[in-house]
Structure formats: structure tokens, C-alpha cells
PDB file of C-alpha atoms in Angstrom:
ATOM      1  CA  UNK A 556      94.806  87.939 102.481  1.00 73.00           C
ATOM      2  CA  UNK A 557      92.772  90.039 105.206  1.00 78.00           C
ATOM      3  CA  UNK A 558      95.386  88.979 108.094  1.00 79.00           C
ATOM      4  CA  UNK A 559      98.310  89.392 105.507  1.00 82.00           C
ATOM      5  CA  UNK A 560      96.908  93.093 105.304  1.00 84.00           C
ATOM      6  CA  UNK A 561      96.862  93.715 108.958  1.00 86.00           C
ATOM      7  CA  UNK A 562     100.412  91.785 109.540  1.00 87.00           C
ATOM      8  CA  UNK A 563     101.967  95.681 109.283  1.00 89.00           C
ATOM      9  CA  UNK A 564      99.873  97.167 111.492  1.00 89.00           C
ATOM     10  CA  UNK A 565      99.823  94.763 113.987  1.00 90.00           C
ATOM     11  CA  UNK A 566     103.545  94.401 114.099  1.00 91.00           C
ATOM     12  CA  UNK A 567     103.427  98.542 114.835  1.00 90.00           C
ATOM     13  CA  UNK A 568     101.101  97.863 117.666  1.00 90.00           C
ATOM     14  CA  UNK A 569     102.907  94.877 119.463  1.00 92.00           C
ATOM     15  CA  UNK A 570     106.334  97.155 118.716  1.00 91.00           C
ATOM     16  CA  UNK A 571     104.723 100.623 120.369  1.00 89.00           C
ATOM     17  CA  UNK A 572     103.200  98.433 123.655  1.00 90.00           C
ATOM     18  CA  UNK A 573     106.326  96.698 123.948  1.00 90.00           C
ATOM     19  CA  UNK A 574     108.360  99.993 124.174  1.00 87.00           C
ATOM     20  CA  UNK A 575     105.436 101.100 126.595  1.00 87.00           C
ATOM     21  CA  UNK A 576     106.117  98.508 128.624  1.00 87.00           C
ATOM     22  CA  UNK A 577     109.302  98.856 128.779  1.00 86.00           C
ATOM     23  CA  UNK A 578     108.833 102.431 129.396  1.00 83.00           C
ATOM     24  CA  UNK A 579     107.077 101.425 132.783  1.00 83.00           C
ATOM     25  CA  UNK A 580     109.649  98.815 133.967  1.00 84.00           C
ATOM     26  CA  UNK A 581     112.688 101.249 133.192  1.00 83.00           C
ATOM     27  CA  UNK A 582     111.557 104.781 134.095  1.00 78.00           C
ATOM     28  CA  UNK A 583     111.319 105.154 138.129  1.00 71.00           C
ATOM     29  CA  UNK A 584     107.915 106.588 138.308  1.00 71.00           C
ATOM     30  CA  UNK A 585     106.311 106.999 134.792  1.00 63.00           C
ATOM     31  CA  UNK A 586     103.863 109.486 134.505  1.00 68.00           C
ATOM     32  CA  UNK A 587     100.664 107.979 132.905  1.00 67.00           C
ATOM     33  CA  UNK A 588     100.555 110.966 130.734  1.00 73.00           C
ATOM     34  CA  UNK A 589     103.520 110.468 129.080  1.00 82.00           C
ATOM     35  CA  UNK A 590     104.529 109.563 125.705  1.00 82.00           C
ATOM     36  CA  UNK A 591     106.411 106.651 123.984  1.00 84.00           C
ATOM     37  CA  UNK A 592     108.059 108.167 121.208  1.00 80.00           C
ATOM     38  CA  UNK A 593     108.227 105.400 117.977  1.00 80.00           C
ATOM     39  CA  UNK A 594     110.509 105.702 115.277  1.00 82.00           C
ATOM     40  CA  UNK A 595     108.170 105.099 112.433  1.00 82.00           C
ATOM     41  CA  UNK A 596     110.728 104.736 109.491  1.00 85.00           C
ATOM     42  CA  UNK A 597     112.630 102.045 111.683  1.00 87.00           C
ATOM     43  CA  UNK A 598     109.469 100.068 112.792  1.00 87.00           C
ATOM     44  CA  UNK A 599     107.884 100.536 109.313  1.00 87.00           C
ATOM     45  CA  UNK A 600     111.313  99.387 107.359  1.00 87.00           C
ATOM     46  CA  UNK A 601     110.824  96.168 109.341  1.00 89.00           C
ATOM     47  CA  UNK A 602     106.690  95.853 109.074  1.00 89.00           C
ATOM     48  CA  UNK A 603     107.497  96.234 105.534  1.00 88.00           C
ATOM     49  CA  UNK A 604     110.201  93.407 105.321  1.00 88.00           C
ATOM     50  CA  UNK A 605     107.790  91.146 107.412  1.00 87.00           C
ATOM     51  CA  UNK A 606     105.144  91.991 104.801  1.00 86.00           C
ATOM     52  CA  UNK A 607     106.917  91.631 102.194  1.00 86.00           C
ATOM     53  CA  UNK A 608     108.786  88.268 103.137  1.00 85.00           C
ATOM     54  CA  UNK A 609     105.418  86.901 104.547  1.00 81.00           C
ATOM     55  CA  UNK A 610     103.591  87.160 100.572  1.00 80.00           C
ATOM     56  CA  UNK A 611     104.701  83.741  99.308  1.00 78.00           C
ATOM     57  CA  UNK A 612     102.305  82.350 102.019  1.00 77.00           C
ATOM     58  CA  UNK A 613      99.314  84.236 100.648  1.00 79.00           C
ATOM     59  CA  UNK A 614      96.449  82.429  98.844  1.00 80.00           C
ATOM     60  CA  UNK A 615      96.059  84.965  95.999  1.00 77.00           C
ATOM     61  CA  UNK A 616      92.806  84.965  93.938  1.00 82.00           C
ATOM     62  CA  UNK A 617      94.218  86.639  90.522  1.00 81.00           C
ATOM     63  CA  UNK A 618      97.534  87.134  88.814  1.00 82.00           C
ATOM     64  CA  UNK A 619      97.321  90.860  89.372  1.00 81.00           C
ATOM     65  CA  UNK A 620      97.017  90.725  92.816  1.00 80.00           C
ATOM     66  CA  UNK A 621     100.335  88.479  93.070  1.00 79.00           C
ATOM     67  CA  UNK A 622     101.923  91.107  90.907  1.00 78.00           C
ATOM     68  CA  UNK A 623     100.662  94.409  92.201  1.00 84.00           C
ATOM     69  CA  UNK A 624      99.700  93.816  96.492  1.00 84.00           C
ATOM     70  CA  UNK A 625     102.567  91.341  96.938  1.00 84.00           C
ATOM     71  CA  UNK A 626     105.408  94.104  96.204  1.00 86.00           C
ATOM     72  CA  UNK A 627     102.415  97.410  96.072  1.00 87.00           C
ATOM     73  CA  UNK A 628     101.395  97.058  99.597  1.00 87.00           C
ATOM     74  CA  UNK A 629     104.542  96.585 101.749  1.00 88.00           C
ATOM     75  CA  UNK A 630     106.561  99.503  99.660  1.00 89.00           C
ATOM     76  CA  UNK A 631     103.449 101.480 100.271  1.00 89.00           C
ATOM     77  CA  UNK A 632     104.415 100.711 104.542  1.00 88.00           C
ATOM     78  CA  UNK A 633     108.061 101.238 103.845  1.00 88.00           C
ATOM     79  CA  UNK A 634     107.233 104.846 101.840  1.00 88.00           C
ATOM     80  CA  UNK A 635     104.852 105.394 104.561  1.00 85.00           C
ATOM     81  CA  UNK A 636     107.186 105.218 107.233  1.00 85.00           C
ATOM     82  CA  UNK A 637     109.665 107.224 105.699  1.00 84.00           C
ATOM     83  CA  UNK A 638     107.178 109.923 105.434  1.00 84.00           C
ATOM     84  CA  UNK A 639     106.935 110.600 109.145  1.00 81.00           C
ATOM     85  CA  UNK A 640     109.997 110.872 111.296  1.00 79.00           C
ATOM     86  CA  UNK A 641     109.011 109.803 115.176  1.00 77.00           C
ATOM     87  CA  UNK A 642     105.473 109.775 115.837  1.00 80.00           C
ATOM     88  CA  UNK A 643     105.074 110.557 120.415  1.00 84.00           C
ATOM     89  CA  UNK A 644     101.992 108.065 121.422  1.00 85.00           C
ATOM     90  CA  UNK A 645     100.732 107.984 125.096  1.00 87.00           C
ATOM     91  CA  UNK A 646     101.421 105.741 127.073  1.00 86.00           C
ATOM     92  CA  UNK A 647      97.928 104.664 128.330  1.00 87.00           C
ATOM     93  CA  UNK A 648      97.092 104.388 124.434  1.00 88.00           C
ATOM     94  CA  UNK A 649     100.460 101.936 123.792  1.00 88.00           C
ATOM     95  CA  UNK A 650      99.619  99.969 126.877  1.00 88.00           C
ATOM     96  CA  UNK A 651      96.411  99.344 125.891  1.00 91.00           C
ATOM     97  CA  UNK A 652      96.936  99.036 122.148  1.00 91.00           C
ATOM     98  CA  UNK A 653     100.130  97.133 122.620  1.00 91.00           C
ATOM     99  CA  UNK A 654      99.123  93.730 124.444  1.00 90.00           C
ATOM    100  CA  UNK A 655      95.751  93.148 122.534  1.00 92.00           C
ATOM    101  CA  UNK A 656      98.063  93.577 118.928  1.00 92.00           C
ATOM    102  CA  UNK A 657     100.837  91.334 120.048  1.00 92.00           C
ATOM    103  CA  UNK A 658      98.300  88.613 120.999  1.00 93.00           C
ATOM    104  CA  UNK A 659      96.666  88.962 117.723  1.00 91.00           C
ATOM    105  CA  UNK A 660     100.545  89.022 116.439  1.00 88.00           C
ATOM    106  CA  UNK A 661     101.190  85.921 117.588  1.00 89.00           C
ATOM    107  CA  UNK A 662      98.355  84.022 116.861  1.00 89.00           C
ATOM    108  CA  UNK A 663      98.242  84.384 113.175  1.00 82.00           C
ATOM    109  CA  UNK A 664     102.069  83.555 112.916  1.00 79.00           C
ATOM    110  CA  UNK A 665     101.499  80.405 115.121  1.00 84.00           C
ATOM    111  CA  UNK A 666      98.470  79.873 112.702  1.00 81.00           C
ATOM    112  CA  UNK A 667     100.570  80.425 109.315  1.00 74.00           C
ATOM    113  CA  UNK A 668     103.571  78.233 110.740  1.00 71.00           C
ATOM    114  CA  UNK A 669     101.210  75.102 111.323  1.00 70.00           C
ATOM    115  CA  UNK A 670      99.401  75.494 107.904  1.00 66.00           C
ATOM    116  CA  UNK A 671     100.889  74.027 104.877  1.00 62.00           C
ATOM    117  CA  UNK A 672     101.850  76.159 101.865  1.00 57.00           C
ATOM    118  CA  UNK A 673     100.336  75.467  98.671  1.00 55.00           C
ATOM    119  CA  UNK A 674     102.033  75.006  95.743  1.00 51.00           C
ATOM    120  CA  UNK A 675     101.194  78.128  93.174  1.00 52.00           C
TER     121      UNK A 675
END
């Protein structure tokens, strides 16, 4: 349950470095004291769906938590995001934030694909 809870904010991580990146490769010279500017209600909309489509896969330990986190937690991202408009990160903070979170990303959706789902 403790990766399932981090799934949203590592997916906003991976999502803000990757636009760094891309930041850098596009933009002629980038100044490192720029910013990336992420817009949250898009990237939250879709942490949300990954959250939320990701819950069948979670080992709960009671009936309320299957009721009450599977569908609390990612409306709780999607309202979140829709609270904010564009958030402006810098891009020294995305580049380094970015990489670290898509590795971690990655891993624990290579992880979940190779383990077998359990039968509530």
C-alpha cells in the first residue's frame, strides 16, 4: 500500500523532469535559473487515473480501507490538482527531482507487472 501511496507523486516527479529535460534539449541556451511551468490539474487528472486504476492490485488489510483509500485517496489528487492552476518549478530542482522519480517510477510498475494478483 506504501508504493500505491507514492504512485501519484512519483508520476508528478518523472512528468516535471521529463518536461525539464525537454526544456534543455529544445530551448537554445536554457538558463539554469529558469522555470518549468507544470500544469497541475492536467498531470494530477492523470496521477489520479493511474491511482485510481492501479487499486485492484493493492493488498488491502480491512474492508474500510478498500472502500474509503481505494476511491478517497486518488479523488483527493484529482481535487488537489484542480486546486492549483500551473505551479513554475526550477529547472535545477526538476532535473534533479525528475530522473531519481522516474527510476523509482519504473521500478515499482516493472515490480507490480511481474507479481501475480491475488484473488480478493
Amino acid at each position: 500500500m506504501k508504493t500505491w501511496v507514492l504512485l501519484p507523486l512519483l508520476f508528478l516527479g518523472s512528468a516535471v523532469g521529463i518536461a525539464a529535460l525537454f526544456e534543455v534539449l529544445v530551448t537554445p541556451s536554457p538558463g539554469l535559473f529558469q522555470d518549468v511551468t507544470a500544469s497541475v490539474p492536467v498531470l494530477c487528472g492523470f496521477a489520479g487515473a493511474l491511482t485510481l486504476l492501479s487499486s485492484g492490485q493493492v493488498g488491502w488489510s480491512a474492508a474500510w480501507q478498500r472502500r474509503w483509500l481505494r476511491f478517497g485517496y486518488p479523488l483527493a489528487v484529482l481535487l488537489g490538482g484542480l486546486a492549483a492552476d500551473a505551479v513554475r518549478v526550477p529547472l535545477v530542482a526538476a532535473l534533479v527531482v525528475g530522473p531519481p522519480a522516474a527510476i523509482v517510477l519504473v521500478v515499482v510498475l516493472v515490480r507490480s507487472a511481474a507479481r501475480p494478483v491475488a484473488c480478493p
